[in-house]
PDB file of C-alpha atoms in Angstrom:
ATOM      1  CA  MET A   1     -56.039  54.493 106.023  1.00  0.00           C
ATOM      2  CA  GLU A   2     -54.125  56.105 103.148  1.00  0.00           C
ATOM      3  CA  ARG A   3     -55.552  53.755 100.650  1.00  0.00           C
ATOM      4  CA  ASN A   4     -59.093  54.198 101.990  1.00  0.00           C
ATOM      5  CA  GLY A   5     -58.669  58.003 101.768  1.00  0.00           C
ATOM      6  CA  ASP A   6     -57.603  57.681  98.065  1.00  0.00           C
ATOM      7  CA  TRP A   7     -60.498  55.378  97.322  1.00  0.00           C
ATOM      8  CA  ARG A   8     -63.046  57.643  98.991  1.00  0.00           C
ATOM      9  CA  ALA A   9     -61.909  60.687  97.025  1.00  0.00           C
ATOM     10  CA  ALA A  10     -61.659  58.920  93.695  1.00  0.00           C
ATOM     11  CA  MET A  11     -65.100  57.260  94.163  1.00  0.00           C
ATOM     12  CA  ALA A  12     -66.631  60.537  95.167  1.00  0.00           C
ATOM     13  CA  ALA A  13     -65.122  62.201  92.109  1.00  0.00           C
ATOM     14  CA  LEU A  14     -66.414  59.457  89.787  1.00  0.00           C
ATOM     15  CA  GLY A  15     -69.812  59.648  91.369  1.00  0.00           C
ATOM     16  CA  ALA A  16     -69.741  63.442  90.771  1.00  0.00           C
ATOM     17  CA  ALA A  17     -69.019  62.937  87.056  1.00  0.00           C
ATOM     18  CA  ALA A  18     -71.277  59.984  86.557  1.00  0.00           C
ATOM     19  CA  ALA A  19     -73.983  61.836  84.705  1.00  0.00           C
ATOM     20  CA  THR A  20     -71.692  63.781  82.497  1.00  0.00           C
ATOM     21  CA  GLY A  21     -69.027  61.118  82.083  1.00  0.00           C
ATOM     22  CA  PHE A  22     -70.397  57.775  81.402  1.00  0.00           C
ATOM     23  CA  ALA A  23     -74.214  57.548  81.993  1.00  0.00           C
ATOM     24  CA  SER A  24     -75.435  58.935  78.725  1.00  0.00           C
ATOM     25  CA  GLY A  25     -75.204  56.780  75.641  1.00  0.00           C
ATOM     26  CA  ARG A  26     -75.707  59.934  73.428  1.00  0.00           C
ATOM     27  CA  ALA A  27     -72.531  61.527  75.170  1.00  0.00           C
ATOM     28  CA  LEU A  28     -70.524  58.349  74.451  1.00  0.00           C
ATOM     29  CA  VAL A  29     -71.508  58.692  70.761  1.00  0.00           C
ATOM     30  CA  ILE A  30     -70.662  62.284  70.613  1.00  0.00           C
ATOM     31  CA  PHE A  31     -67.203  62.133  72.312  1.00  0.00           C
ATOM     32  CA  PHE A  32     -66.134  58.637  71.163  1.00  0.00           C
ATOM     33  CA  MET A  33     -68.198  56.450  68.948  1.00  0.00           C
ATOM     34  CA  GLN A  34     -68.716  58.750  66.089  1.00  0.00           C
ATOM     35  CA  LEU A  35     -64.785  58.481  65.728  1.00  0.00           C
ATOM     36  CA  GLY A  36     -64.917  54.869  64.508  1.00  0.00           C
ATOM     37  CA  TRP A  37     -61.742  53.130  65.520  1.00  0.00           C
ATOM     38  CA  ALA A  38     -60.393  56.183  67.006  1.00  0.00           C
ATOM     39  CA  ALA A  39     -62.918  55.978  69.747  1.00  0.00           C
ATOM     40  CA  TRP A  40     -60.750  53.393  71.640  1.00  0.00           C
ATOM     41  CA  PRO A  41     -57.626  55.514  71.983  1.00  0.00           C
ATOM     42  CA  GLY A  42     -59.944  58.486  72.648  1.00  0.00           C
ATOM     43  CA  VAL A  43     -61.225  56.694  75.629  1.00  0.00           C
ATOM     44  CA  ALA A  44     -57.862  55.875  76.906  1.00  0.00           C
ATOM     45  CA  LEU A  45     -56.688  59.461  76.369  1.00  0.00           C
ATOM     46  CA  ALA A  46     -59.759  61.065  77.914  1.00  0.00           C
ATOM     47  CA  SER A  47     -59.515  58.716  81.054  1.00  0.00           C
ATOM     48  CA  ALA A  48     -55.881  59.515  81.656  1.00  0.00           C
ATOM     49  CA  LEU A  49     -56.333  63.237  81.266  1.00  0.00           C
ATOM     50  CA  PHE A  50     -59.261  63.010  83.757  1.00  0.00           C
ATOM     51  CA  GLY A  51     -57.132  61.399  86.145  1.00  0.00           C
ATOM     52  CA  LEU A  52     -54.186  63.526  85.603  1.00  0.00           C
ATOM     53  CA  LEU A  53     -56.269  66.770  86.053  1.00  0.00           C
ATOM     54  CA  LEU A  54     -57.866  65.491  89.331  1.00  0.00           C
ATOM     55  CA  GLY A  55     -54.491  64.247  90.645  1.00  0.00           C
ATOM     56  CA  LEU A  56     -53.247  67.907  90.186  1.00  0.00           C
ATOM     57  CA  CYS A  57     -56.171  69.344  92.026  1.00  0.00           C
ATOM     58  CA  ALA A  58     -55.507  66.916  94.834  1.00  0.00           C
ATOM     59  CA  LYS A  59     -51.908  67.891  94.880  1.00  0.00           C
ATOM     60  CA  TRP A  60     -52.557  71.616  95.127  1.00  0.00           C
ATOM     61  CA  ALA A  61     -55.334  71.293  97.557  1.00  0.00           C
ATOM     62  CA  ILE A  62     -53.174  69.392  99.841  1.00  0.00           C
ATOM     63  CA  ARG A  63     -50.373  71.904  99.444  1.00  0.00           C
ATOM     64  CA  VAL A  64     -52.453  74.996 100.291  1.00  0.00           C
ATOM     65  CA  ASP A  65     -54.960  73.218 102.617  1.00  0.00           C
ATOM     66  CA  ALA A  66     -58.053  74.034 100.591  1.00  0.00           C
ATOM     67  CA  GLY A  67     -61.326  72.821 101.635  1.00  0.00           C
ATOM     68  CA  GLY A  68     -62.941  72.983  98.214  1.00  0.00           C
ATOM     69  CA  PHE A  69     -62.280  74.191  94.504  1.00  0.00           C
ATOM     70  CA  GLY A  70     -63.213  77.654  95.374  1.00  0.00           C
ATOM     71  CA  ALA A  71     -60.800  77.959  98.276  1.00  0.00           C
ATOM     72  CA  LEU A  72     -58.171  76.398  96.079  1.00  0.00           C
ATOM     73  CA  CYS A  73     -58.594  79.002  93.456  1.00  0.00           C
ATOM     74  CA  ARG A  74     -58.227  81.782  96.037  1.00  0.00           C
ATOM     75  CA  LYS A  75     -55.151  80.384  97.768  1.00  0.00           C
ATOM     76  CA  ALA A  76     -53.345  79.318  94.534  1.00  0.00           C
ATOM     77  CA  LEU A  77     -54.204  82.126  92.194  1.00  0.00           C
ATOM     78  CA  GLY A  78     -54.831  85.007  94.560  1.00  0.00           C
ATOM     79  CA  ARG A  79     -57.978  86.836  95.295  1.00  0.00           C
ATOM     80  CA  GLY A  80     -58.650  88.510  92.057  1.00  0.00           C
ATOM     81  CA  LYS A  81     -57.832  85.591  89.641  1.00  0.00           C
ATOM     82  CA  GLY A  82     -59.195  83.014  92.083  1.00  0.00           C
ATOM     83  CA  ARG A  83     -62.515  84.849  92.330  1.00  0.00           C
ATOM     84  CA  ILE A  84     -62.899  84.893  88.444  1.00  0.00           C
ATOM     85  CA  VAL A  85     -61.955  81.181  88.076  1.00  0.00           C
ATOM     86  CA  GLY A  86     -64.273  80.211  90.976  1.00  0.00           C
ATOM     87  CA  LEU A  87     -67.093  82.143  89.433  1.00  0.00           C
ATOM     88  CA  PHE A  88     -66.701  80.456  85.992  1.00  0.00           C
ATOM     89  CA  HIS A  89     -66.538  76.962  87.965  1.00  0.00           C
ATOM     90  CA  ALA A  90     -69.714  77.904  89.985  1.00  0.00           C
ATOM     91  CA  LEU A  91     -71.442  78.587  86.676  1.00  0.00           C
ATOM     92  CA  LEU A  92     -70.406  75.285  85.214  1.00  0.00           C
ATOM     93  CA  LEU A  93     -71.748  73.644  88.268  1.00  0.00           C
ATOM     94  CA  ALA A  94     -75.077  75.460  88.085  1.00  0.00           C
ATOM     95  CA  VAL A  95     -75.444  74.301  84.397  1.00  0.00           C
ATOM     96  CA  ALA A  96     -74.529  70.718  85.419  1.00  0.00           C
ATOM     97  CA  ALA A  97     -77.096  70.765  88.408  1.00  0.00           C
ATOM     98  CA  ALA A  98     -79.904  72.141  86.140  1.00  0.00           C
ATOM     99  CA  VAL A  99     -79.244  69.607  83.492  1.00  0.00           C
ATOM    100  CA  ALA A 100     -79.138  66.840  86.015  1.00  0.00           C
ATOM    101  CA  VAL A 101     -82.319  67.854  87.746  1.00  0.00           C
ATOM    102  CA  LEU A 102     -84.156  68.266  84.382  1.00  0.00           C
ATOM    103  CA  ASN A 103     -82.977  64.744  83.312  1.00  0.00           C
ATOM    104  CA  ALA A 104     -84.200  63.448  86.538  1.00  0.00           C
ATOM    105  CA  GLY A 105     -87.637  65.046  85.902  1.00  0.00           C
ATOM    106  CA  GLU A 106     -87.848  63.556  82.474  1.00  0.00           C
ATOM    107  CA  LEU A 107     -87.142  60.002  83.802  1.00  0.00           C
ATOM    108  CA  GLY A 108     -89.747  60.681  86.523  1.00  0.00           C
ATOM    109  CA  ALA A 109     -92.338  61.617  83.947  1.00  0.00           C
ATOM    110  CA  LEU A 110     -91.496  58.361  82.014  1.00  0.00           C
ATOM    111  CA  THR A 111     -91.646  56.039  84.988  1.00  0.00           C
ATOM    112  CA  LEU A 112     -93.672  57.341  87.880  1.00  0.00           C
ATOM    113  CA  PRO A 113     -97.435  56.464  87.938  1.00  0.00           C
ATOM    114  CA  LEU A 114     -98.222  59.897  89.342  1.00  0.00           C
ATOM    115  CA  ARG A 115     -99.776  63.105  88.181  1.00  0.00           C
ATOM    116  CA  HIS A 116     -96.918  65.669  87.540  1.00  0.00           C
ATOM    117  CA  GLY A 117     -94.394  62.875  87.333  1.00  0.00           C
ATOM    118  CA  PHE A 118     -91.791  65.473  85.973  1.00  0.00           C
ATOM    119  CA  LEU A 119     -92.130  67.600  89.099  1.00  0.00           C
ATOM    120  CA  TRP A 120     -91.981  64.359  91.347  1.00  0.00           C
ATOM    121  CA  GLY A 121     -88.864  63.271  89.500  1.00  0.00           C
ATOM    122  CA  MET A 122     -87.080  66.510  90.234  1.00  0.00           C
ATOM    123  CA  ALA A 123     -88.186  66.667  93.671  1.00  0.00           C
ATOM    124  CA  ILE A 124     -87.084  63.198  94.590  1.00  0.00           C
ATOM    125  CA  ALA A 125     -83.869  63.893  93.002  1.00  0.00           C
ATOM    126  CA  LEU A 126     -83.253  66.991  94.947  1.00  0.00           C
ATOM    127  CA  MET A 127     -84.035  65.211  98.103  1.00  0.00           C
ATOM    128  CA  LEU A 128     -81.712  62.340  97.470  1.00  0.00           C
ATOM    129  CA  ALA A 129     -79.031  64.876  96.524  1.00  0.00           C
ATOM    130  CA  ALA A 130     -79.384  66.620  99.825  1.00  0.00           C
ATOM    131  CA  LEU A 131     -79.151  63.296 101.588  1.00  0.00           C
ATOM    132  CA  LEU A 132     -75.874  62.606  99.836  1.00  0.00           C
ATOM    133  CA  ASN A 133     -74.566  65.896 101.105  1.00  0.00           C
ATOM    134  CA  LEU A 134     -75.283  65.254 104.706  1.00  0.00           C
ATOM    135  CA  ARG A 135     -72.056  64.805 107.006  1.00  0.00           C
ATOM    136  CA  GLY A 136     -69.843  66.458 104.462  1.00  0.00           C
ATOM    137  CA  GLY A 137     -70.845  64.347 101.658  1.00  0.00           C
ATOM    138  CA  ARG A 138     -69.648  61.077 103.048  1.00  0.00           C
ATOM    139  CA  GLY A 139     -72.193  59.096 101.057  1.00  0.00           C
ATOM    140  CA  MET A 140     -70.595  60.269  97.702  1.00  0.00           C
ATOM    141  CA  GLY A 141     -67.841  57.725  97.920  1.00  0.00           C
ATOM    142  CA  ALA A 142     -70.064  54.718  98.225  1.00  0.00           C
ATOM    143  CA  ALA A 143     -72.537  56.189  95.636  1.00  0.00           C
ATOM    144  CA  GLY A 144     -69.475  56.599  93.141  1.00  0.00           C
ATOM    145  CA  MET A 145     -68.307  53.154  93.682  1.00  0.00           C
ATOM    146  CA  ALA A 146     -71.840  51.607  93.194  1.00  0.00           C
ATOM    147  CA  LEU A 147     -72.529  53.581  90.012  1.00  0.00           C
ATOM    148  CA  VAL A 148     -69.243  52.606  88.495  1.00  0.00           C
ATOM    149  CA  ALA A 149     -69.784  48.940  89.302  1.00  0.00           C
ATOM    150  CA  VAL A 150     -73.341  49.122  87.935  1.00  0.00           C
ATOM    151  CA  ALA A 151     -72.211  50.823  84.787  1.00  0.00           C
ATOM    152  CA  VAL A 152     -69.667  48.238  84.129  1.00  0.00           C
ATOM    153  CA  LEU A 153     -71.909  45.329  84.637  1.00  0.00           C
ATOM    154  CA  PHE A 154     -74.750  47.058  82.768  1.00  0.00           C
ATOM    155  CA  TYR A 155     -72.646  47.986  79.560  1.00  0.00           C
ATOM    156  CA  LEU A 156     -70.852  44.743  79.695  1.00  0.00           C
ATOM    157  CA  GLY A 157     -74.039  42.788  79.825  1.00  0.00           C
ATOM    158  CA  LEU A 158     -75.344  44.766  76.825  1.00  0.00           C
ATOM    159  CA  ALA A 159     -71.972  44.133  74.938  1.00  0.00           C
ATOM    160  CA  LEU A 160     -72.043  40.436  75.461  1.00  0.00           C
ATOM    161  CA  ASP A 161     -75.656  39.899  74.505  1.00  0.00           C
ATOM    162  CA  PRO A 162     -75.469  38.469  71.082  1.00  0.00           C
ATOM    163  CA  ARG A 163     -79.191  39.312  70.041  1.00  0.00           C
ATOM    164  CA  PRO A 164     -79.648  42.070  67.536  1.00  0.00           C
ATOM    165  CA  SER A 165     -81.345  45.407  68.692  1.00  0.00           C
ATOM    166  CA  ARG A 166     -84.935  45.464  68.900  1.00  0.00           C
ATOM    167  CA  LEU A 167     -85.139  48.722  67.116  1.00  0.00           C
ATOM    168  CA  TYR A 168     -85.328  48.649  63.341  1.00  0.00           C
ATOM    169  CA  LEU A 169     -84.506  51.897  61.349  1.00  0.00           C
ATOM    170  CA  ARG A 170     -84.186  52.360  57.699  1.00  0.00           C
ATOM    171  CA  GLY A 171     -81.259  54.218  56.209  1.00  0.00           C
ATOM    172  CA  GLU A 172     -77.509  54.391  57.034  1.00  0.00           C
ATOM    173  CA  ALA A 173     -75.314  56.185  59.328  1.00  0.00           C
ATOM    174  CA  VAL A 174     -72.198  57.946  58.004  1.00  0.00           C
ATOM    175  CA  LEU A 175     -69.505  58.630  60.691  1.00  0.00           C
ATOM    176  CA  THR A 176     -67.857  61.669  58.963  1.00  0.00           C
ATOM    177  CA  LEU A 177     -65.392  61.850  61.940  1.00  0.00           C
ATOM    178  CA  ALA A 178     -64.241  58.283  61.691  1.00  0.00           C
ATOM    179  CA  GLY A 179     -60.541  57.824  62.027  1.00  0.00           C
ATOM    180  CA  ASN A 180     -60.085  61.622  62.457  1.00  0.00           C
ATOM    181  CA  VAL A 181     -57.112  61.831  64.940  1.00  0.00           C
ATOM    182  CA  PRO A 182     -57.263  65.662  65.460  1.00  0.00           C
ATOM    183  CA  ALA A 183     -60.937  65.339  66.333  1.00  0.00           C
ATOM    184  CA  MET A 184     -60.241  62.539  68.609  1.00  0.00           C
ATOM    185  CA  LEU A 185     -57.697  64.651  70.553  1.00  0.00           C
ATOM    186  CA  LEU A 186     -60.027  67.561  70.833  1.00  0.00           C
ATOM    187  CA  LEU A 187     -63.121  65.473  71.899  1.00  0.00           C
ATOM    188  CA  ALA A 188     -60.862  63.539  74.398  1.00  0.00           C
ATOM    189  CA  LEU A 189     -59.560  66.751  75.886  1.00  0.00           C
ATOM    190  CA  CYS A 190     -63.048  68.327  76.134  1.00  0.00           C
ATOM    191  CA  HIS A 191     -64.561  65.195  77.830  1.00  0.00           C
ATOM    192  CA  ALA A 192     -61.667  65.128  80.338  1.00  0.00           C
ATOM    193  CA  ALA A 193     -61.863  68.802  81.127  1.00  0.00           C
ATOM    194  CA  LEU A 194     -65.742  68.819  81.559  1.00  0.00           C
ATOM    195  CA  ASN A 195     -65.770  65.902  83.847  1.00  0.00           C
ATOM    196  CA  ALA A 196     -62.712  67.083  85.860  1.00  0.00           C
ATOM    197  CA  CYS A 197     -64.402  70.406  86.377  1.00  0.00           C
ATOM    198  CA  VAL A 198     -67.520  68.787  87.599  1.00  0.00           C
ATOM    199  CA  ALA A 199     -65.548  66.416  89.988  1.00  0.00           C
ATOM    200  CA  ALA A 200     -62.837  68.892  91.036  1.00  0.00           C
ATOM    201  CA  ASP A 201     -64.650  70.213  94.136  1.00  0.00           C
ATOM    202  CA  ALA A 202     -65.441  66.533  95.312  1.00  0.00           C
ATOM    203  CA  VAL A 203     -61.743  65.867  95.169  1.00  0.00           C
ATOM    204  CA  CYS A 204     -60.597  69.172  96.766  1.00  0.00           C
ATOM    205  CA  ARG A 205     -63.057  68.666  99.725  1.00  0.00           C
ATOM    206  CA  ARG A 206     -61.463  65.289 100.467  1.00  0.00           C
ATOM    207  CA  ALA A 207     -57.775  65.962  99.865  1.00  0.00           C
ATOM    208  CA  ASP A 208     -55.766  65.608 103.077  1.00  0.00           C
ATOM    209  CA  SER A 209     -52.736  63.916 104.277  1.00  0.00           C
ATOM    210  CA  ALA A 210     -54.328  60.539 103.829  1.00  0.00           C
ATOM    211  CA  VAL A 211     -54.683  61.097  99.982  1.00  0.00           C
ATOM    212  CA  LYS A 212     -51.864  60.443  97.682  1.00  0.00           C
ATOM    213  CA  PRO A 213     -52.370  62.566  94.509  1.00  0.00           C
ATOM    214  CA  ARG A 214     -50.656  60.133  92.152  1.00  0.00           C
ATOM    215  CA  ARG A 215     -52.663  57.192  93.455  1.00  0.00           C
ATOM    216  CA  LEU A 216     -55.945  59.156  93.332  1.00  0.00           C
ATOM    217  CA  GLY A 217     -55.268  60.003  89.725  1.00  0.00           C
ATOM    218  CA  LEU A 218     -54.709  56.482  88.771  1.00  0.00           C
ATOM    219  CA  LEU A 219     -57.815  55.374  90.555  1.00  0.00           C
ATOM    220  CA  CYS A 220     -59.974  58.075  88.663  1.00  0.00           C
ATOM    221  CA  ALA A 221     -58.440  57.207  85.328  1.00  0.00           C
ATOM    222  CA  ALA A 222     -59.065  53.503  85.810  1.00  0.00           C
ATOM    223  CA  GLY A 223     -62.647  54.177  87.161  1.00  0.00           C
ATOM    224  CA  MET A 224     -63.509  56.476  84.295  1.00  0.00           C
ATOM    225  CA  ALA A 225     -61.987  54.151  81.653  1.00  0.00           C
ATOM    226  CA  LEU A 226     -63.825  50.903  82.736  1.00  0.00           C
ATOM    227  CA  PRO A 227     -67.467  52.033  82.099  1.00  0.00           C
ATOM    228  CA  LEU A 228     -66.451  54.028  78.990  1.00  0.00           C
ATOM    229  CA  LEU A 229     -64.920  51.028  77.470  1.00  0.00           C
ATOM    230  CA  CYS A 230     -67.867  48.885  78.227  1.00  0.00           C
ATOM    231  CA  GLY A 231     -70.206  51.392  77.124  1.00  0.00           C
ATOM    232  CA  CYS A 232     -68.503  51.987  73.781  1.00  0.00           C
ATOM    233  CA  ALA A 233     -68.434  48.060  73.305  1.00  0.00           C
ATOM    234  CA  ALA A 234     -72.078  47.947  73.919  1.00  0.00           C
ATOM    235  CA  LEU A 235     -72.788  50.625  71.269  1.00  0.00           C
ATOM    236  CA  ALA A 236     -70.477  48.695  68.964  1.00  0.00           C
ATOM    237  CA  ARG A 237     -72.439  45.668  69.348  1.00  0.00           C
ATOM    238  CA  GLY A 238     -75.522  47.804  68.108  1.00  0.00           C
ATOM    239  CA  GLY A 239     -73.904  48.910  64.899  1.00  0.00           C
ATOM    240  CA  ALA A 240     -73.515  52.194  63.180  1.00  0.00           C
ATOM    241  CA  LEU A 241     -77.237  52.693  62.503  1.00  0.00           C
ATOM    242  CA  LEU A 242     -77.952  52.701  66.314  1.00  0.00           C
ATOM    243  CA  LEU A 243     -75.513  55.530  66.814  1.00  0.00           C
ATOM    244  CA  ALA A 244     -78.096  57.983  65.110  1.00  0.00           C
ATOM    245  CA  HIS A 245     -80.725  57.171  67.895  1.00  0.00           C
ATOM    246  CA  ALA A 246     -81.191  59.815  70.527  1.00  0.00           C
ATOM    247  CA  LEU A 247     -81.101  57.216  73.176  1.00  0.00           C
ATOM    248  CA  PRO A 248     -78.989  54.392  71.925  1.00  0.00           C
ATOM    249  CA  MET A 249     -78.772  52.459  75.067  1.00  0.00           C
ATOM    250  CA  VAL A 250     -82.534  52.083  75.198  1.00  0.00           C
ATOM    251  CA  PRO A 251     -82.886  49.810  72.146  1.00  0.00           C
ATOM    252  CA  LEU A 252     -80.104  47.764  73.437  1.00  0.00           C
ATOM    253  CA  ALA A 253     -81.589  47.358  76.874  1.00  0.00           C
ATOM    254  CA  ALA A 254     -85.024  46.641  75.263  1.00  0.00           C
ATOM    255  CA  ARG A 255     -83.692  43.169  74.478  1.00  0.00           C
ATOM    256  CA  TRP A 256     -84.094  42.441  78.166  1.00  0.00           C
ATOM    257  CA  GLY A 257     -87.785  43.368  78.257  1.00  0.00           C
ATOM    258  CA  LEU A 258     -89.237  45.388  81.115  1.00  0.00           C
ATOM    259  CA  PHE A 259     -86.217  44.595  83.312  1.00  0.00           C
ATOM    260  CA  GLY A 260     -83.962  46.273  80.779  1.00  0.00           C
ATOM    261  CA  PHE A 261     -86.288  49.379  80.722  1.00  0.00           C
ATOM    262  CA  TRP A 262     -86.182  49.728  84.437  1.00  0.00           C
ATOM    263  CA  LEU A 263     -82.519  49.131  84.746  1.00  0.00           C
ATOM    264  CA  CYS A 264     -81.724  51.744  82.049  1.00  0.00           C
ATOM    265  CA  ALA A 265     -84.083  54.419  83.655  1.00  0.00           C
ATOM    266  CA  GLY A 266     -82.821  53.696  87.109  1.00  0.00           C
ATOM    267  CA  PHE A 267     -79.121  53.755  86.298  1.00  0.00           C
ATOM    268  CA  GLY A 268     -79.538  56.987  84.497  1.00  0.00           C
ATOM    269  CA  TYR A 269     -81.668  58.581  87.281  1.00  0.00           C
ATOM    270  CA  LEU A 270     -79.215  57.647  90.013  1.00  0.00           C
ATOM    271  CA  CYS A 271     -76.297  58.923  87.981  1.00  0.00           C
ATOM    272  CA  ASN A 272     -77.990  62.329  87.648  1.00  0.00           C
ATOM    273  CA  VAL A 273     -78.743  62.288  91.398  1.00  0.00           C
ATOM    274  CA  ALA A 274     -74.921  61.735  92.222  1.00  0.00           C
ATOM    275  CA  THR A 275     -73.891  64.678  89.772  1.00  0.00           C
ATOM    276  CA  LEU A 276     -76.651  66.846  91.208  1.00  0.00           C
ATOM    277  CA  ALA A 277     -75.465  66.235  94.747  1.00  0.00           C
ATOM    278  CA  ALA A 278     -71.848  66.975  93.764  1.00  0.00           C
ATOM    279  CA  ALA A 279     -72.854  70.144  91.955  1.00  0.00           C
ATOM    280  CA  LEU A 280     -75.045  71.472  94.765  1.00  0.00           C
ATOM    281  CA  GLY A 281     -72.220  70.759  97.353  1.00  0.00           C
ATOM    282  CA  GLY A 282     -69.867  72.652  95.157  1.00  0.00           C
ATOM    283  CA  LEU A 283     -72.226  75.492  94.846  1.00  0.00           C
ATOM    284  CA  ALA A 284     -72.740  75.586  98.562  1.00  0.00           C
ATOM    285  CA  GLY A 285     -69.079  75.866  99.278  1.00  0.00           C
ATOM    286  CA  TRP A 286     -68.577  78.509  96.779  1.00  0.00           C
ATOM    287  CA  LEU A 287     -71.428  80.507  98.246  1.00  0.00           C
ATOM    288  CA  ALA A 288     -69.951  80.000 101.754  1.00  0.00           C
ATOM    289  CA  ILE A 289     -66.574  81.385 100.527  1.00  0.00           C
ATOM    290  CA  ARG A 290     -68.385  84.424  98.986  1.00  0.00           C
ATOM    291  CA  ARG A 291     -70.103  85.260 102.335  1.00  0.00           C
ATOM    292  CA  ARG A 292     -66.848  85.008 104.203  1.00  0.00           C
ATOM    293  CA  CYS A 293     -65.256  87.364 101.801  1.00  0.00           C
TER     294      CYS A 293
END
């Protein structure tokens, strides 16, 4: 039972951070691949910090018996400071939810053979996010595990495919931050902090006596590192010029034809749905605390 509790909490956290953590090839370029060889230690550091931060969240949530990140802030920091931290966290979740639903709308406009595909894409994402939040968000654990597995297989397949990208560009890409260790440290910290903030409420809601914070942190770190490493390996296969592309995973997936297009679009859509569900669940918990106070 203890291991199951750790796994459920860790997979829910990874599902919450799917869209911000490892779904976007553009984010992988910004946080890691523009650093050249320093991308690989950057991935290791970002994943370790992500696991450490969530392990600490779980530890404090168990200690003060918090039912969410907002309650943890109130109980651990006091009413005044906790209210301020909780407000900033709620604002971050609101931004994450807005970005996720807009991304879902854009993917809907690209893929759905319907009028107003953008609105349909957003509506379907909101409906699926609501379903994931039923019964206390029990579906988030399974969703997170599935998304991590798909991410690893998808990116690993792109990395192992020896064929060149089907996108041909002229020019060259200069990685001005290549090998820059201070930039690597800063970007790794930003990546870990952003994703830990998005996933913190998912962890705190599931932190109980069946969860071991150290084991949870290790699972979160490993679960973040695997798709990041595979994603960076896929981008490295495409070469430096591919990193200048707005959607660098699309040219790589185009080698697989129509199947690659649908796989890329579907994976991105589901990652945004999972992050949207976690953000909406966190905002609902924050509003419930505000009403009680």
